[in-house]
Coordinates of C-alpha atoms in Angstrom, one line a residue:
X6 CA 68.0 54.6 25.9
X7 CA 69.3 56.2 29.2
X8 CA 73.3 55.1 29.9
X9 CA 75.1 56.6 32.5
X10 CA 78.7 56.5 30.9
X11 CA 82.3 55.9 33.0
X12 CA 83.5 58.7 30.6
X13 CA 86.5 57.0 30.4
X14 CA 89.3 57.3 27.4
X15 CA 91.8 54.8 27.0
X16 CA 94.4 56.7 28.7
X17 CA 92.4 57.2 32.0
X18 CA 92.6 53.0 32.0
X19 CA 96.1 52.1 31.3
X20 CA 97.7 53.2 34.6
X21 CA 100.1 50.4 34.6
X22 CA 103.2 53.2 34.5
X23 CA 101.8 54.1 38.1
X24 CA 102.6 50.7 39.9
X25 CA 105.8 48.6 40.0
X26 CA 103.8 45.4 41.1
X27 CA 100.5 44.4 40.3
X28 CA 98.7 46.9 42.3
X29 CA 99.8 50.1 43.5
X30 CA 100.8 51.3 47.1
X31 CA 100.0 54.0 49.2
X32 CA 103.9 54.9 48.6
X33 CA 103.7 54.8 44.8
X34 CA 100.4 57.3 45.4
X35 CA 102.1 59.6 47.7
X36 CA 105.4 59.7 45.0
X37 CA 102.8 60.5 42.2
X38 CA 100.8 62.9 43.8
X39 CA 104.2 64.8 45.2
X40 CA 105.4 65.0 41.4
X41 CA 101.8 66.1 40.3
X42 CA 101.8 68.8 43.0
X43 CA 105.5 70.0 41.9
X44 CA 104.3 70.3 38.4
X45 CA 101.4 72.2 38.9
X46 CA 103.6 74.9 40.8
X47 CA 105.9 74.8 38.1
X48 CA 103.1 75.3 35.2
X49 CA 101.7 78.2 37.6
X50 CA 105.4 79.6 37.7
X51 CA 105.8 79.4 33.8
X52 CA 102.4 80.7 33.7
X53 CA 103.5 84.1 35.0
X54 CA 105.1 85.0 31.6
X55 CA 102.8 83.7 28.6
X56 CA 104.3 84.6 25.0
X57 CA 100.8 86.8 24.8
X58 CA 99.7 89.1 26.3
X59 CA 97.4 87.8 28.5
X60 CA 96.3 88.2 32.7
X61 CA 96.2 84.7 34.1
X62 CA 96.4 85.5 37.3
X63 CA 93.1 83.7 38.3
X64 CA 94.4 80.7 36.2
X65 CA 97.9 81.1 38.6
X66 CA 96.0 80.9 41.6
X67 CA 94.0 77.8 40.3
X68 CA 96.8 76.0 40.0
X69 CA 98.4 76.9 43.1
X70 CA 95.1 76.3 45.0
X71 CA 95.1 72.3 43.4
X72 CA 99.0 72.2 43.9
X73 CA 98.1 72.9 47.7
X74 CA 94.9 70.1 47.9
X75 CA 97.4 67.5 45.7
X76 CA 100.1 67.8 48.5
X77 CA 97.8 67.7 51.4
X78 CA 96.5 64.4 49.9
X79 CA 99.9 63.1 49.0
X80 CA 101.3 63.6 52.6
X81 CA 98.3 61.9 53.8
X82 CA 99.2 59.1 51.7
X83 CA 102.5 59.2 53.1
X84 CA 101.1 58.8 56.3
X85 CA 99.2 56.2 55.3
X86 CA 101.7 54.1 54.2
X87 CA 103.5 53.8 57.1
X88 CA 100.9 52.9 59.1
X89 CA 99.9 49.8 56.5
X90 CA 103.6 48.9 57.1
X91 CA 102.9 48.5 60.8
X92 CA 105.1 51.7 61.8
X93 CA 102.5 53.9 63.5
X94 CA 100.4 52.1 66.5
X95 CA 96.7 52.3 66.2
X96 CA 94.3 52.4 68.8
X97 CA 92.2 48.5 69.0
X98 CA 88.9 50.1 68.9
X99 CA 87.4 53.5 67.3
X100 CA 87.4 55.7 71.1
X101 CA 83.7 57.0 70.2
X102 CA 82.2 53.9 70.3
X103 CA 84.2 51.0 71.7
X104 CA 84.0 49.3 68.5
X105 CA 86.7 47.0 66.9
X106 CA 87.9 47.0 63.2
X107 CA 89.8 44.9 61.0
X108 CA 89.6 40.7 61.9
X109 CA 87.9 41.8 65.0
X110 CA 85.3 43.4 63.7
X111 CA 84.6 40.5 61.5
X112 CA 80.5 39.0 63.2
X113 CA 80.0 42.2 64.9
X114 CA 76.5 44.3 63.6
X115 CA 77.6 48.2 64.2
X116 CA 74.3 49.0 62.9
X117 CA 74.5 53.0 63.8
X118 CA 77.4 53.0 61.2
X119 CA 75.8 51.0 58.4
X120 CA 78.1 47.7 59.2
X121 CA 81.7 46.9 60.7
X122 CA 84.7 48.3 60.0
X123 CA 86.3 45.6 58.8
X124 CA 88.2 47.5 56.1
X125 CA 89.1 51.0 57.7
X126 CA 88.7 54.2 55.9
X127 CA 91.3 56.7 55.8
X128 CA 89.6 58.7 58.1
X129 CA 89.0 55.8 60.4
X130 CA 92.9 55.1 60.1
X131 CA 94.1 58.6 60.9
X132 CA 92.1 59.2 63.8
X133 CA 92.8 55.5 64.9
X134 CA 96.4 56.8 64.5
X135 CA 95.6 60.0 66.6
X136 CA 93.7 57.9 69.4
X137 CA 96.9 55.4 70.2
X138 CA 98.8 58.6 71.1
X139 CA 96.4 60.1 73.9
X140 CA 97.1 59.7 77.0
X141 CA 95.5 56.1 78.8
X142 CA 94.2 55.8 75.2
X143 CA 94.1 52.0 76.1
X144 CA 95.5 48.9 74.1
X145 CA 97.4 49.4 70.6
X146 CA 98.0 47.3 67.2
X147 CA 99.5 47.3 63.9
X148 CA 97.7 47.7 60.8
X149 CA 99.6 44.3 59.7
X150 CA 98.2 42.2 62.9
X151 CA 94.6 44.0 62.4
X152 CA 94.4 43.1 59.0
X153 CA 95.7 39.4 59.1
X154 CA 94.0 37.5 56.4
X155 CA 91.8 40.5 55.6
X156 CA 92.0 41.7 51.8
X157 CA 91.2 38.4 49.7
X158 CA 88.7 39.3 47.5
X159 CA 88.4 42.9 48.8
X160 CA 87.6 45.2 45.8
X161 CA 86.8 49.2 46.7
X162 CA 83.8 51.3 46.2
X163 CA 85.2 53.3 43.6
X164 CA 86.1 49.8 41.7
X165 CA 82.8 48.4 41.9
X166 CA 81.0 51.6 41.2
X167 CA 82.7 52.0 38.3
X168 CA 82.2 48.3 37.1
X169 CA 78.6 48.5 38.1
X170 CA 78.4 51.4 35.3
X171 CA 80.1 48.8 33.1
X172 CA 77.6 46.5 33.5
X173 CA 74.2 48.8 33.2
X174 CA 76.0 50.7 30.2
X175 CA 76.9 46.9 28.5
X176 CA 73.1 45.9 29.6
X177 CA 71.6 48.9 27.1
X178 CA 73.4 47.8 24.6
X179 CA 72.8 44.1 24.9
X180 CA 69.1 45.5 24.7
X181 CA 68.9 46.8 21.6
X182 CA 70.4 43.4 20.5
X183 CA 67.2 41.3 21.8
X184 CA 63.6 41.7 20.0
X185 CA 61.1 42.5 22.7
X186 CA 58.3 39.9 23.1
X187 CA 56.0 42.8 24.6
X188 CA 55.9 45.1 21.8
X189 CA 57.8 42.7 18.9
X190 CA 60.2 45.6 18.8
X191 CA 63.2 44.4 16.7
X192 CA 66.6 44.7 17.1
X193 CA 67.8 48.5 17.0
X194 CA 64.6 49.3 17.6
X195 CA 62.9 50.9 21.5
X196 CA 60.6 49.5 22.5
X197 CA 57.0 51.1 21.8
X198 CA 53.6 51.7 24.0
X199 CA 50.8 50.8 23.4
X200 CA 49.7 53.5 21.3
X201 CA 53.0 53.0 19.7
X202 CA 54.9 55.8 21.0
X203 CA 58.7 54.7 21.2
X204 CA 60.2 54.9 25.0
X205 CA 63.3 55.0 26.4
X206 CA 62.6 52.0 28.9
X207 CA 62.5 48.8 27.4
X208 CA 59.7 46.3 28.9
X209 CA 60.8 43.9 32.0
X210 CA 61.4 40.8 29.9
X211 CA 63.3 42.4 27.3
X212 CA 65.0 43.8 30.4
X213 CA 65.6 41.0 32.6
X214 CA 66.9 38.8 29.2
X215 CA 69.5 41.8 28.6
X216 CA 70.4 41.6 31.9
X217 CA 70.8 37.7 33.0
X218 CA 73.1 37.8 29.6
X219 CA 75.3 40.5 30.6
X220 CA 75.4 39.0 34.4
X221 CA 76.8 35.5 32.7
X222 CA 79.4 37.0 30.4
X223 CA 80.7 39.6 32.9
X224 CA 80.2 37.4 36.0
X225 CA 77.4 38.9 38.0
X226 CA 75.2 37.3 40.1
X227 CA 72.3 39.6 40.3
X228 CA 73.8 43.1 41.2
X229 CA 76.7 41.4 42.5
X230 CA 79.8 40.8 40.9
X231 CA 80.6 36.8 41.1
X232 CA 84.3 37.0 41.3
X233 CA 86.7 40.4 41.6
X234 CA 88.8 40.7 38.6
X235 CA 92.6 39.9 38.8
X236 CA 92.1 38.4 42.6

């Protein structure tokens, strides 16, 4: 049976020490990733004299080179979190379009750009950020007043990728649970063709019955997750 794993330990999911609330902030992130960066250059410091003899200068420069992408990212972050505290104006509407994001954007089709921005990227936030300071750039907001009511319900890519994995690798399993009416495979067993060779697809019904019980414990309603978790 294909899977496509989260490859995910148990330490990877308890992040709990990275947030004083329930969810963490741009502000905890850029903290974090400022103590990851100083600890890289101070492992590629300590690096420099190994108790064996051993040339890791390549590995020195790795670890340099990340150090160097982690505080780029964490000042970004820091960036980032004072414009969601309404510090830094943003420009009302992206300049190379005339489109609006945030509550504004909210009925509006954007179709070249596969939908409105109603929740802005990073990207879209910087260079809204960078547009509010030209000259004439036009009228400015606040990430707070662009945002009002916005975020109920809101769960990221990167969340529901992940729990989309969750569900189709929880759907395999609950497959080999179910015999197959097709092929009266059993449970444990793939399910066969009809020369009896076994495959790693299991018929539709078997399928669709894996599925619709996965979707019901889990909360899916198709592909679509019915509620976001912890909302």
């Amino acid at each position: 049976m294909r899977t496509e794993s989260s490859h995910e330990s148990a330490a990877e999911t308890d992040a709990a020490d990275l947030m004083a609330g329930k969810n963490i902030t741009l502000d905890e992130m850029a903290v974090e990733l400022a103590a990851i960066d100083l600890r890289l250059r101070q492992l590629a410091r300590a690096a420099e004299s190994p108790d064996t003899p051993v040339e890791l200068a390549d590995v020195i420069d790795s670890l340099r080179s990340t150090a160097s992408n982690v505080r780029e990212t964490g000042e970004r972050m820091g960036f980032l979190s004072r414009i969601v505290a309404g510090d830094v104006p943003l420009a009302t509407r992206f300049r190379d379009s005339d489109d609006p994001w945030g509550v504004a954007a909210r009925g509006t089709d954007r179709l070249g750009y596969g939908g409105p921005a109603i929740v802005p990227s990073v990207w879209q936030l910087l260079k809204l950020a960078q547009d509010a300071k030209r000259p004439g750039g036009g009228e400015t907001t606040t990430y707070p007043e662009a945002m009002t009511g916005i975020g109920v319900g809101w769960e990221s890519k990167a969340a529901a990728a992940r729990r989309r994995r969750e569900r189709d690798a929880a759907v395999a399993v609950e497959v080999l649970l179910l015999p197959c009416e097709k092929c009266s495979a059993g449970p444990g067993e793939e399910c066969r063709t009809a020369k009896g060779w076994p495959s790693d697809r299991p018929h539709v019904g078997r399928q669709r019955t894996a599925e619709a019980d996965v979707d019901a414990r889990l909360g899916y309603l198709g592909d679509n997750p019915v509620a976001v978790p912890g909302v």
